[in-house]
């Protein structure tokens, strides 16, 4: 099991919980893109996701039927089923089963080259918005905790909705 995955998973879980809780309060769920269509962001940790009105059964077994701003599908890239379970446990997201026939194909299709990875997809078009979702989440969560303000998180979601990474060019250069 990857130490970086174990480090990042609680950050991702807090991000998803905070963003989707805000949508319950009406903050971000009904925002529209510049072309006027309502859309959310889809995201993935070494994975991919979709933003739709849906019923999701989380890794804790709880069901939720509501519009979620961000949904996450964890596609485990571990070498063992036990390791994959450890990564997915407690995330509160749907996890593709370790034995799923398309697990490795999905990882290749999304060009995942390092773990963990968060790939942001446009839920309307299915197009990749950015492969730097993890870095964007970490930066937004860090800024939000320093300022006790959720604005960096809202800015990140807005950047994704508008086709951006939510990172400056310098951040992206340092990652690449």
Short mmCIF file of C-alpha atoms in Angstrom, two decimals, residues 1 5-14 16 45 58-61 74-76 78 80-96:
data_model
loop_
_atom_site.label_atom_id
_atom_site.label_comp_id
_atom_site.label_asym_id
_atom_site.label_seq_id
_atom_site.Cartn_x
_atom_site.Cartn_y
_atom_site.Cartn_z
CA UNK A 1 0.00 0.00 0.00
CA UNK A 5 -2.13 7.30 -0.89
CA UNK A 6 -2.59 6.81 2.84
CA UNK A 7 -1.43 10.41 3.42
CA UNK A 8 -3.69 11.88 0.70
CA UNK A 9 -6.89 9.90 1.34
CA UNK A 10 -7.98 11.84 4.47
CA UNK A 11 -7.40 15.11 2.57
CA UNK A 12 -9.54 13.86 -0.32
CA UNK A 13 -12.27 12.63 2.05
CA UNK A 14 -12.44 16.04 3.80
CA UNK A 16 -15.34 15.70 -0.92
CA UNK A 45 -8.15 9.14 -7.56
CA UNK A 58 -20.14 4.46 -0.39
CA UNK A 59 -17.37 2.30 1.00
CA UNK A 60 -19.15 2.61 4.36
CA UNK A 61 -22.30 1.13 2.79
CA UNK A 74 -11.55 5.21 -6.66
CA UNK A 75 -9.79 2.86 -9.06
CA UNK A 76 -7.27 1.02 -6.90
CA UNK A 78 -2.53 -1.75 -5.67
CA UNK A 80 -3.17 -6.98 -3.77
CA UNK A 81 -6.87 -6.95 -2.96
CA UNK A 82 -6.07 -6.29 0.72
CA UNK A 83 -4.00 -3.23 -0.23
CA UNK A 84 -6.76 -1.95 -2.51
CA UNK A 85 -9.31 -2.35 0.31
CA UNK A 86 -7.03 -0.41 2.68
CA UNK A 87 -6.81 2.45 0.19
CA UNK A 88 -10.57 2.63 -0.43
CA UNK A 89 -11.68 2.13 3.18
CA UNK A 90 -12.97 5.29 4.79
CA UNK A 91 -12.96 7.42 1.65
CA UNK A 92 -16.73 7.58 1.43
CA UNK A 93 -16.56 7.11 -2.34
CA UNK A 94 -17.45 4.36 -4.75
CA UNK A 95 -14.48 2.07 -5.33
CA UNK A 96 -14.13 -0.03 -8.43
#
